[in-house]
mmCIF file of C-alpha atoms in Angstrom:
data_model
loop_
_atom_site.group_PDB
_atom_site.id
_atom_site.type_symbol
_atom_site.label_atom_id
_atom_site.label_comp_id
_atom_site.label_asym_id
_atom_site.label_seq_id
_atom_site.Cartn_x
_atom_site.Cartn_y
_atom_site.Cartn_z
ATOM 1 C CA UNK A 1 31.895 0.812 8.247
ATOM 2 C CA UNK A 2 32.043 -2.309 10.492
ATOM 3 C CA UNK A 3 30.266 -3.360 13.657
ATOM 4 C CA UNK A 4 31.969 -2.088 15.502
ATOM 5 C CA UNK A 5 31.116 1.255 13.990
ATOM 6 C CA UNK A 6 27.991 0.488 13.189
ATOM 7 C CA UNK A 7 27.182 0.475 16.732
ATOM 8 C CA UNK A 8 28.932 3.719 17.477
ATOM 9 C CA UNK A 9 27.409 5.678 14.920
ATOM 10 C CA UNK A 10 24.035 4.230 16.326
ATOM 11 C CA UNK A 11 24.229 5.907 19.124
ATOM 12 C CA UNK A 12 26.396 8.681 18.534
ATOM 13 C CA UNK A 13 23.964 10.328 15.676
ATOM 14 C CA UNK A 14 20.928 9.773 17.643
ATOM 15 C CA UNK A 15 22.468 12.140 20.216
ATOM 16 C CA UNK A 16 23.525 14.555 17.477
ATOM 17 C CA UNK A 17 20.370 14.434 15.955
ATOM 18 C CA UNK A 18 18.657 15.471 19.109
ATOM 19 C CA UNK A 19 17.155 12.463 19.620
ATOM 20 C CA UNK A 20 18.066 11.725 23.584
ATOM 21 C CA UNK A 21 20.392 13.987 25.693
ATOM 22 C CA UNK A 22 22.603 10.935 26.369
ATOM 23 C CA UNK A 23 23.531 7.686 26.086
ATOM 24 C CA UNK A 24 25.861 5.068 27.138
ATOM 25 C CA UNK A 25 26.330 1.657 25.111
ATOM 26 C CA UNK A 26 28.483 -1.353 25.910
ATOM 27 C CA UNK A 27 28.308 -4.600 23.759
ATOM 28 C CA UNK A 28 30.151 -8.230 24.642
ATOM 29 C CA UNK A 29 30.178 -10.492 22.427
ATOM 30 C CA UNK A 30 31.194 -13.728 24.698
ATOM 31 C CA UNK A 31 32.250 -12.234 27.713
ATOM 32 C CA UNK A 32 34.213 -9.956 25.367
ATOM 33 C CA UNK A 33 33.583 -5.911 24.675
ATOM 34 C CA UNK A 34 33.420 -5.460 21.581
ATOM 35 C CA UNK A 35 31.934 -2.213 21.696
ATOM 36 C CA UNK A 36 31.804 0.530 24.461
ATOM 37 C CA UNK A 37 31.422 4.164 24.420
ATOM 38 C CA UNK A 38 29.052 7.250 25.416
ATOM 39 C CA UNK A 39 27.829 10.252 23.807
ATOM 40 C CA UNK A 40 26.160 13.733 25.497
ATOM 41 C CA UNK A 41 26.774 16.156 27.723
ATOM 42 C CA UNK A 42 28.675 14.568 31.094
ATOM 43 C CA UNK A 43 27.719 11.147 30.198
ATOM 44 C CA UNK A 44 30.926 8.256 29.623
ATOM 45 C CA UNK A 45 30.291 4.855 30.546
ATOM 46 C CA UNK A 46 30.280 5.445 34.021
ATOM 47 C CA UNK A 47 27.233 7.537 34.679
ATOM 48 C CA UNK A 48 24.635 6.080 36.663
ATOM 49 C CA UNK A 49 21.216 6.037 34.773
ATOM 50 C CA UNK A 50 17.436 4.789 35.588
ATOM 51 C CA UNK A 51 17.051 1.626 35.037
ATOM 52 C CA UNK A 52 13.260 1.620 35.546
ATOM 53 C CA UNK A 53 11.768 -1.949 33.801
ATOM 54 C CA UNK A 54 15.495 -3.395 33.114
ATOM 55 C CA UNK A 55 15.345 -3.667 37.123
ATOM 56 C CA UNK A 56 12.856 -6.524 37.189
ATOM 57 C CA UNK A 57 15.217 -9.725 35.749
ATOM 58 C CA UNK A 58 18.107 -8.395 38.528
ATOM 59 C CA UNK A 59 15.410 -8.212 41.569
ATOM 60 C CA UNK A 60 14.141 -11.802 40.126
ATOM 61 C CA UNK A 61 17.631 -12.916 40.294
ATOM 62 C CA UNK A 62 17.687 -12.727 44.009
ATOM 63 C CA UNK A 63 14.574 -14.397 44.374
ATOM 64 C CA UNK A 64 15.933 -17.382 42.328
ATOM 65 C CA UNK A 65 19.157 -17.728 44.492
ATOM 66 C CA UNK A 66 16.289 -17.909 47.338
ATOM 67 C CA UNK A 67 14.929 -20.482 45.343
ATOM 68 C CA UNK A 68 18.005 -22.068 45.057
ATOM 69 C CA UNK A 69 18.725 -22.073 49.194
ATOM 70 C CA UNK A 70 15.289 -23.834 49.812
ATOM 71 C CA UNK A 71 13.491 -20.657 50.924
ATOM 72 C CA UNK A 72 11.019 -20.277 48.228
ATOM 73 C CA UNK A 73 9.555 -22.749 46.175
ATOM 74 C CA UNK A 74 8.281 -22.226 42.743
ATOM 75 C CA UNK A 75 4.578 -23.359 43.416
ATOM 76 C CA UNK A 76 4.146 -22.976 47.045
ATOM 77 C CA UNK A 77 1.339 -21.095 47.987
ATOM 78 C CA UNK A 78 2.323 -17.255 48.611
ATOM 79 C CA UNK A 79 -0.514 -17.501 51.892
ATOM 80 C CA UNK A 80 2.130 -17.624 54.626
ATOM 81 C CA UNK A 81 4.507 -14.882 53.276
ATOM 82 C CA UNK A 82 2.064 -12.676 51.787
ATOM 83 C CA UNK A 83 -1.424 -13.099 53.894
ATOM 84 C CA UNK A 84 -2.260 -9.863 52.249
ATOM 85 C CA UNK A 85 -2.784 -11.779 49.201
ATOM 86 C CA UNK A 86 -4.452 -14.663 50.347
ATOM 87 C CA UNK A 87 -8.213 -15.569 49.626
ATOM 88 C CA UNK A 88 -8.572 -12.948 46.384
ATOM 89 C CA UNK A 89 -11.886 -12.248 44.358
ATOM 90 C CA UNK A 90 -11.882 -11.893 41.105
ATOM 91 C CA UNK A 91 -13.457 -9.204 38.865
ATOM 92 C CA UNK A 92 -16.111 -11.285 36.383
ATOM 93 C CA UNK A 93 -14.996 -8.856 33.741
ATOM 94 C CA UNK A 94 -11.612 -7.231 33.762
ATOM 95 C CA UNK A 95 -13.648 -4.210 32.341
ATOM 96 C CA UNK A 96 -16.195 -3.615 34.113
ATOM 97 C CA UNK A 97 -15.738 -3.572 38.090
ATOM 98 C CA UNK A 98 -19.642 -3.271 38.097
ATOM 99 C CA UNK A 99 -20.117 -6.780 36.770
ATOM 100 C CA UNK A 100 -19.489 -8.113 40.571
ATOM 101 C CA UNK A 101 -16.726 -10.861 42.195
ATOM 102 C CA UNK A 102 -15.815 -14.937 41.617
ATOM 103 C CA UNK A 103 -13.713 -16.436 43.993
ATOM 104 C CA UNK A 104 -10.069 -17.384 43.442
ATOM 105 C CA UNK A 105 -9.773 -20.794 41.991
ATOM 106 C CA UNK A 106 -6.698 -20.984 43.798
ATOM 107 C CA UNK A 107 -4.170 -19.459 45.315
ATOM 108 C CA UNK A 108 -1.641 -17.425 43.563
ATOM 109 C CA UNK A 109 1.609 -19.151 43.908
ATOM 110 C CA UNK A 110 5.289 -18.152 43.429
ATOM 111 C CA UNK A 111 5.741 -18.728 40.270
ATOM 112 C CA UNK A 112 2.347 -16.546 39.174
ATOM 113 C CA UNK A 113 4.513 -13.610 40.928
ATOM 114 C CA UNK A 114 7.579 -14.525 38.672
ATOM 115 C CA UNK A 115 5.617 -15.339 35.326
ATOM 116 C CA UNK A 116 3.736 -12.200 35.852
ATOM 117 C CA UNK A 117 -0.029 -14.403 36.136
ATOM 118 C CA UNK A 118 -0.371 -13.751 40.224
ATOM 119 C CA UNK A 119 -3.727 -11.874 38.519
ATOM 120 C CA UNK A 120 -2.736 -8.037 38.755
ATOM 121 C CA UNK A 121 -1.147 -5.561 36.171
ATOM 122 C CA UNK A 122 -1.721 -4.075 33.102
ATOM 123 C CA UNK A 123 -3.502 -4.910 30.857
ATOM 124 C CA UNK A 124 -1.597 -3.716 27.416
ATOM 125 C CA UNK A 125 -4.703 -5.839 25.326
ATOM 126 C CA UNK A 126 -7.742 -3.342 27.000
ATOM 127 C CA UNK A 127 -9.016 -0.431 27.809
ATOM 128 C CA UNK A 128 -7.110 2.369 30.056
ATOM 129 C CA UNK A 129 -7.359 2.621 32.740
ATOM 130 C CA UNK A 130 -8.156 -0.320 33.355
ATOM 131 C CA UNK A 131 -10.584 -0.697 36.264
ATOM 132 C CA UNK A 132 -7.635 -2.476 38.327
ATOM 133 C CA UNK A 133 -5.319 0.676 38.086
ATOM 134 C CA UNK A 134 -8.437 2.542 39.153
ATOM 135 C CA UNK A 135 -8.762 1.266 42.162
ATOM 136 C CA UNK A 136 -5.482 1.257 43.480
ATOM 137 C CA UNK A 137 -4.739 4.671 42.084
ATOM 138 C CA UNK A 138 -7.569 5.472 44.588
ATOM 139 C CA UNK A 139 -6.410 3.361 47.055
ATOM 140 C CA UNK A 140 -3.385 5.080 46.417
ATOM 141 C CA UNK A 141 -1.023 3.851 45.099
ATOM 142 C CA UNK A 142 1.117 4.868 42.382
ATOM 143 C CA UNK A 143 0.260 3.686 39.198
ATOM 144 C CA UNK A 144 1.912 5.946 36.679
ATOM 145 C CA UNK A 145 5.990 5.979 35.521
ATOM 146 C CA UNK A 146 8.236 5.387 38.011
ATOM 147 C CA UNK A 147 8.370 7.800 40.703
ATOM 148 C CA UNK A 148 10.415 6.210 43.926
ATOM 149 C CA UNK A 149 8.976 8.654 46.505
ATOM 150 C CA UNK A 150 5.337 7.890 45.961
ATOM 151 C CA UNK A 151 5.207 4.855 47.530
ATOM 152 C CA UNK A 152 4.552 3.825 51.279
ATOM 153 C CA UNK A 153 6.363 1.450 53.056
ATOM 154 C CA UNK A 154 6.297 -2.375 51.931
ATOM 155 C CA UNK A 155 4.067 -3.367 54.065
ATOM 156 C CA UNK A 156 1.579 -0.803 53.150
ATOM 157 C CA UNK A 157 1.989 -1.289 49.867
ATOM 158 C CA UNK A 158 1.004 -4.516 49.654
ATOM 159 C CA UNK A 159 -1.883 -3.529 51.859
ATOM 160 C CA UNK A 160 -3.196 -1.758 49.844
ATOM 161 C CA UNK A 161 -2.818 -4.109 47.137
ATOM 162 C CA UNK A 162 -4.767 -6.516 48.547
ATOM 163 C CA UNK A 163 -7.767 -4.339 48.666
ATOM 164 C CA UNK A 164 -8.245 -4.669 45.049
ATOM 165 C CA UNK A 165 -10.294 -7.734 43.271
ATOM 166 C CA UNK A 166 -7.629 -9.396 41.153
ATOM 167 C CA UNK A 167 -8.464 -8.879 37.357
ATOM 168 C CA UNK A 168 -7.431 -12.897 36.362
ATOM 169 C CA UNK A 169 -7.572 -15.756 38.243
ATOM 170 C CA UNK A 170 -4.450 -16.924 39.184
ATOM 171 C CA UNK A 171 -1.887 -18.899 37.040
ATOM 172 C CA UNK A 172 -4.724 -17.785 33.639
ATOM 173 C CA UNK A 173 -3.293 -14.616 32.742
ATOM 174 C CA UNK A 174 0.070 -12.560 32.069
ATOM 175 C CA UNK A 175 -0.358 -9.126 33.170
ATOM 176 C CA UNK A 176 2.501 -7.080 33.069
ATOM 177 C CA UNK A 177 4.341 -4.989 36.039
ATOM 178 C CA UNK A 178 2.758 -5.406 39.789
ATOM 179 C CA UNK A 179 4.072 -8.975 39.731
ATOM 180 C CA UNK A 180 7.533 -7.552 40.294
ATOM 181 C CA UNK A 181 6.579 -4.876 42.843
ATOM 182 C CA UNK A 182 5.026 -8.142 44.687
ATOM 183 C CA UNK A 183 7.964 -9.864 44.542
ATOM 184 C CA UNK A 184 10.258 -7.900 46.042
ATOM 185 C CA UNK A 185 7.943 -7.806 49.151
ATOM 186 C CA UNK A 186 8.273 -11.502 48.854
ATOM 187 C CA UNK A 187 12.510 -11.524 48.550
ATOM 188 C CA UNK A 188 12.122 -9.419 52.272
ATOM 189 C CA UNK A 189 10.013 -11.394 53.631
ATOM 190 C CA UNK A 190 11.694 -15.141 52.761
ATOM 191 C CA UNK A 191 14.479 -14.096 53.719
ATOM 192 C CA UNK A 192 13.796 -12.076 56.899
ATOM 193 C CA UNK A 193 15.792 -9.245 55.461
ATOM 194 C CA UNK A 194 15.064 -5.616 53.829
ATOM 195 C CA UNK A 195 15.005 -6.422 50.013
ATOM 196 C CA UNK A 196 17.852 -4.208 49.207
ATOM 197 C CA UNK A 197 20.058 -6.141 51.651
ATOM 198 C CA UNK A 198 18.808 -9.052 49.786
ATOM 199 C CA UNK A 199 20.005 -8.325 46.592
ATOM 200 C CA UNK A 200 23.509 -6.676 47.899
ATOM 201 C CA UNK A 201 24.256 -9.392 49.691
ATOM 202 C CA UNK A 202 22.991 -12.280 46.776
ATOM 203 C CA UNK A 203 23.742 -10.281 43.490
ATOM 204 C CA UNK A 204 24.928 -6.838 43.528
ATOM 205 C CA UNK A 205 27.460 -7.573 45.624
ATOM 206 C CA UNK A 206 29.381 -10.829 44.298
ATOM 207 C CA UNK A 207 28.937 -9.274 40.471
ATOM 208 C CA UNK A 208 31.071 -6.179 41.628
ATOM 209 C CA UNK A 209 27.981 -3.480 40.920
ATOM 210 C CA UNK A 210 29.104 -1.077 42.958
ATOM 211 C CA UNK A 211 26.877 1.595 40.486
ATOM 212 C CA UNK A 212 23.194 -0.937 41.175
ATOM 213 C CA UNK A 213 20.961 0.114 44.509
ATOM 214 C CA UNK A 214 17.914 1.831 44.611
ATOM 215 C CA UNK A 215 18.923 5.208 45.570
ATOM 216 C CA UNK A 216 22.125 6.141 44.505
ATOM 217 C CA UNK A 217 24.662 7.088 47.377
ATOM 218 C CA UNK A 218 26.757 10.122 48.160
ATOM 219 C CA UNK A 219 30.059 8.777 46.319
ATOM 220 C CA UNK A 220 28.215 8.644 43.214
ATOM 221 C CA UNK A 221 25.516 11.382 43.050
ATOM 222 C CA UNK A 222 27.958 13.174 40.857
ATOM 223 C CA UNK A 223 27.074 10.284 38.114
ATOM 224 C CA UNK A 224 23.910 10.751 38.138
ATOM 225 C CA UNK A 225 22.384 14.035 35.869
ATOM 226 C CA UNK A 226 18.645 15.003 35.309
ATOM 227 C CA UNK A 227 16.410 12.826 33.482
ATOM 228 C CA UNK A 228 14.359 14.210 30.705
ATOM 229 C CA UNK A 229 10.512 13.472 29.067
ATOM 230 C CA UNK A 230 10.565 13.883 25.713
ATOM 231 C CA UNK A 231 10.235 17.042 23.781
ATOM 232 C CA UNK A 232 7.332 17.904 22.914
ATOM 233 C CA UNK A 233 5.487 19.483 20.345
ATOM 234 C CA UNK A 234 7.621 22.871 20.760
ATOM 235 C CA UNK A 235 11.021 19.630 20.700
ATOM 236 C CA UNK A 236 11.937 21.032 24.463
ATOM 237 C CA UNK A 237 12.274 18.906 27.074
ATOM 238 C CA UNK A 238 11.040 18.588 30.578
ATOM 239 C CA UNK A 239 13.476 17.204 32.937
ATOM 240 C CA UNK A 240 11.034 13.932 34.616
ATOM 241 C CA UNK A 241 13.443 14.344 37.443
ATOM 242 C CA UNK A 242 16.297 16.055 38.507
ATOM 243 C CA UNK A 243 19.665 14.927 39.853
ATOM 244 C CA UNK A 244 18.678 15.371 43.158
ATOM 245 C CA UNK A 245 14.853 14.300 42.631
ATOM 246 C CA UNK A 246 14.114 11.016 43.477
ATOM 247 C CA UNK A 247 16.412 8.289 42.674
ATOM 248 C CA UNK A 248 18.982 10.484 44.836
ATOM 249 C CA UNK A 249 17.870 8.962 47.987
ATOM 250 C CA UNK A 250 16.809 5.889 48.997
ATOM 251 C CA UNK A 251 13.073 5.314 48.652
ATOM 252 C CA UNK A 252 10.505 4.147 51.372
ATOM 253 C CA UNK A 253 9.595 1.273 48.781
ATOM 254 C CA UNK A 254 12.471 -0.183 46.814
ATOM 255 C CA UNK A 255 9.933 -1.018 43.605
ATOM 256 C CA UNK A 256 11.337 -4.287 42.231
ATOM 257 C CA UNK A 257 10.025 -3.768 39.051
ATOM 258 C CA UNK A 258 11.663 -0.089 38.635
ATOM 259 C CA UNK A 259 13.614 1.070 41.271
ATOM 260 C CA UNK A 260 17.217 0.128 40.587
ATOM 261 C CA UNK A 261 19.755 3.150 39.206
ATOM 262 C CA UNK A 262 22.265 1.227 37.416
ATOM 263 C CA UNK A 263 25.667 2.083 34.477
ATOM 264 C CA UNK A 264 26.121 0.263 31.334
ATOM 265 C CA UNK A 265 29.372 -2.263 32.541
ATOM 266 C CA UNK A 266 26.970 -3.216 35.804
ATOM 267 C CA UNK A 267 24.526 -4.554 33.816
ATOM 268 C CA UNK A 268 26.399 -6.247 31.263
ATOM 269 C CA UNK A 269 28.220 -7.837 34.292
ATOM 270 C CA UNK A 270 24.913 -9.534 35.860
ATOM 271 C CA UNK A 271 24.244 -10.575 31.937
ATOM 272 C CA UNK A 272 27.045 -11.968 32.189
ATOM 273 C CA UNK A 273 26.782 -13.632 34.828
ATOM 274 C CA UNK A 274 23.320 -15.586 33.627
ATOM 275 C CA UNK A 275 25.492 -16.411 29.924
ATOM 276 C CA UNK A 276 27.955 -18.183 32.177
ATOM 277 C CA UNK A 277 25.353 -20.709 33.871
ATOM 278 C CA UNK A 278 24.939 -18.150 36.823
ATOM 279 C CA UNK A 279 28.457 -17.958 38.320
ATOM 280 C CA UNK A 280 30.562 -14.500 39.142
ATOM 281 C CA UNK A 281 33.908 -13.694 37.969
ATOM 282 C CA UNK A 282 36.051 -15.447 40.686
ATOM 283 C CA UNK A 283 33.952 -18.477 40.359
ATOM 284 C CA UNK A 284 31.459 -18.062 43.129
ATOM 285 C CA UNK A 285 28.119 -19.311 41.865
ATOM 286 C CA UNK A 286 25.451 -16.433 42.499
ATOM 287 C CA UNK A 287 22.519 -19.050 41.022
ATOM 288 C CA UNK A 288 22.572 -22.623 39.531
ATOM 289 C CA UNK A 289 22.391 -23.365 36.786
ATOM 290 C CA UNK A 290 18.615 -24.934 36.553
ATOM 291 C CA UNK A 291 17.960 -21.671 37.984
ATOM 292 C CA UNK A 292 19.213 -19.318 35.146
ATOM 293 C CA UNK A 293 18.016 -22.321 32.748
ATOM 294 C CA UNK A 294 14.214 -21.396 34.434
ATOM 295 C CA UNK A 295 14.531 -18.071 34.275
ATOM 296 C CA UNK A 296 15.478 -17.960 30.740
ATOM 297 C CA UNK A 297 12.865 -20.671 29.261
ATOM 298 C CA UNK A 298 9.849 -18.863 27.929
ATOM 299 C CA UNK A 299 6.948 -19.995 30.013
ATOM 300 C CA UNK A 300 3.706 -18.037 29.773
ATOM 301 C CA UNK A 301 3.155 -18.081 25.582
ATOM 302 C CA UNK A 302 3.337 -14.721 23.732
ATOM 303 C CA UNK A 303 3.345 -11.849 25.739
ATOM 304 C CA UNK A 304 3.217 -9.015 22.587
ATOM 305 C CA UNK A 305 2.670 -9.288 18.270
ATOM 306 C CA UNK A 306 6.926 -9.004 18.192
ATOM 307 C CA UNK A 307 7.680 -12.017 18.797
ATOM 308 C CA UNK A 308 7.617 -11.374 23.298
ATOM 309 C CA UNK A 309 7.092 -13.778 26.159
ATOM 310 C CA UNK A 310 8.461 -13.843 29.198
ATOM 311 C CA UNK A 311 10.316 -16.312 31.435
ATOM 312 C CA UNK A 312 10.834 -15.869 35.874
ATOM 313 C CA UNK A 313 10.994 -12.289 35.911
ATOM 314 C CA UNK A 314 12.858 -11.778 32.468
ATOM 315 C CA UNK A 315 11.914 -11.290 28.751
ATOM 316 C CA UNK A 316 11.785 -14.143 26.500
ATOM 317 C CA UNK A 317 11.804 -14.168 22.832
ATOM 318 C CA UNK A 318 9.953 -16.983 21.838
ATOM 319 C CA UNK A 319 10.321 -16.152 17.537
ATOM 320 C CA UNK A 320 13.130 -14.995 15.465
ATOM 321 C CA UNK A 321 13.912 -11.395 14.985
ATOM 322 C CA UNK A 322 14.731 -10.559 11.218
ATOM 323 C CA UNK A 323 18.098 -9.510 10.919
ATOM 324 C CA UNK A 324 18.195 -9.561 14.874
ATOM 325 C CA UNK A 325 18.183 -11.114 17.796
ATOM 326 C CA UNK A 326 17.273 -15.107 17.794
ATOM 327 C CA UNK A 327 14.290 -17.083 19.154
ATOM 328 C CA UNK A 328 15.976 -17.879 23.036
ATOM 329 C CA UNK A 329 16.899 -14.007 24.007
ATOM 330 C CA UNK A 330 16.710 -12.592 26.436
ATOM 331 C CA UNK A 331 16.661 -9.555 28.904
ATOM 332 C CA UNK A 332 13.658 -6.794 28.847
ATOM 333 C CA UNK A 333 13.680 -2.575 28.833
ATOM 334 C CA UNK A 334 12.871 0.075 31.102
ATOM 335 C CA UNK A 335 10.362 2.947 29.332
ATOM 336 C CA UNK A 336 12.988 5.599 31.189
ATOM 337 C CA UNK A 337 15.361 5.055 28.621
ATOM 338 C CA UNK A 338 16.994 1.193 29.121
ATOM 339 C CA UNK A 339 18.084 -1.817 27.441
ATOM 340 C CA UNK A 340 19.713 -5.324 28.386
ATOM 341 C CA UNK A 341 19.154 -7.816 25.582
ATOM 342 C CA UNK A 342 21.732 -11.175 25.556
ATOM 343 C CA UNK A 343 21.536 -13.574 22.477
ATOM 344 C CA UNK A 344 22.921 -17.380 23.489
ATOM 345 C CA UNK A 345 22.662 -18.495 19.954
ATOM 346 C CA UNK A 346 25.411 -15.685 19.474
ATOM 347 C CA UNK A 347 27.056 -14.759 22.878
ATOM 348 C CA UNK A 348 26.574 -10.912 22.142
ATOM 349 C CA UNK A 349 24.814 -8.883 24.867
ATOM 350 C CA UNK A 350 23.635 -5.351 24.256
ATOM 351 C CA UNK A 351 23.469 -2.843 26.672
ATOM 352 C CA UNK A 352 22.064 0.842 25.752
ATOM 353 C CA UNK A 353 20.504 2.996 28.723
ATOM 354 C CA UNK A 354 19.850 6.673 28.199
ATOM 355 C CA UNK A 355 18.272 9.673 29.906
ATOM 356 C CA UNK A 356 15.408 10.439 28.135
ATOM 357 C CA UNK A 357 12.262 8.469 28.830
ATOM 358 C CA UNK A 358 10.410 6.222 25.766
ATOM 359 C CA UNK A 359 6.839 8.802 24.406
ATOM 360 C CA UNK A 360 5.161 5.107 24.183
ATOM 361 C CA UNK A 361 5.702 1.583 24.900
ATOM 362 C CA UNK A 362 7.229 1.131 22.044
ATOM 363 C CA UNK A 363 11.250 1.644 21.419
ATOM 364 C CA UNK A 364 12.265 4.580 19.662
ATOM 365 C CA UNK A 365 14.172 4.539 16.714
ATOM 366 C CA UNK A 366 17.848 4.963 18.784
ATOM 367 C CA UNK A 367 17.240 1.101 20.211
ATOM 368 C CA UNK A 368 15.980 -0.043 16.826
ATOM 369 C CA UNK A 369 18.936 1.042 15.425
ATOM 370 C CA UNK A 370 21.410 0.157 18.305
ATOM 371 C CA UNK A 371 20.227 -3.762 17.874
ATOM 372 C CA UNK A 372 20.247 -3.875 14.789
ATOM 373 C CA UNK A 373 24.255 -2.941 15.107
ATOM 374 C CA UNK A 374 25.182 -5.173 17.929
ATOM 375 C CA UNK A 375 23.009 -8.046 16.938
ATOM 376 C CA UNK A 376 24.062 -8.222 13.686
ATOM 377 C CA UNK A 377 26.347 -11.078 12.748
ATOM 378 C CA UNK A 378 27.488 -10.640 9.167
ATOM 379 C CA UNK A 379 31.305 -11.525 9.364
ATOM 380 C CA UNK A 380 32.213 -13.789 11.645
ATOM 381 C CA UNK A 381 31.140 -17.096 13.059
ATOM 382 C CA UNK A 382 30.585 -18.198 16.448
ATOM 383 C CA UNK A 383 33.441 -20.486 18.278
ATOM 384 C CA UNK A 384 33.060 -24.200 16.667
ATOM 385 C CA UNK A 385 32.657 -26.581 19.911
#
């Protein structure tokens, strides 16, 4: 069985076996489609899926476009644009709210927000829920799986966020997720426009990503099906989000962390832009080469025990993955069942979107099988020169 057949089999067999109800995939090599397809009832390559955390790099690119324009600087404090996050207090003990707080040693910077070192977020090494997450839930903010209709508008969301002490000093620790929501508000305020407008103008439009957005337009709603929970002990799934559910209309808070819907072709178009140093298919520049290099360069050190690191709004591998992605590969996964990674050593981009949420932070077997097939390099060599 050749590589193309292995890629397709990894997905179609998982659907046939009932691991997921449906999935679409696309694997490119140096910009050329190697494998593209879909499996499951009503699923095809044009199906719209909920990206969840694979949203993060796409929104980060919009921020880097504003850096290119000089509307943002990576090392500028966010205090002027986000006064709700100025003059922060920091927990003495991130696991014990009763231990008290101290003043923040410095302001939060734009770089801190992009690298998730602003002092707020999910701590995968500590107890759950952390005092920070408990306080955010108590303030009225959703802290569970993506729920785009549950959060208040951006100004109120940030005001509530600003009532909670930081769990770490700015620049000190990588804490997951909340930085992406803050980044979306920062982009909108820096540009003086709503985040969906900025994203459409600076990233989605130039790349022809017509199936991507915060909510699905009426013309594409027949391409958004239901989303499912993993099977329970009885083997049955529940509908997590109906076809006409939370992503079927624009949210009050367009969350830069997990709010987008998209297609395999759109995600591949975004990946190709980064591969080409920031250019759209027609040659227009979406990002400068410097911005792309900054995004895709590891910035914070290990974020897990499996060789993962973080750049500016995007995952970047620190070490080679045995039989898979090389160090320097970049992309991200989403807990609602999405994954995109690009390996700059082999030139391979692999996108897998499914309609079932993960049961844990660890990828289900399908994702490991798909990556193994997609990033296998046996039998071919990168172009010389």
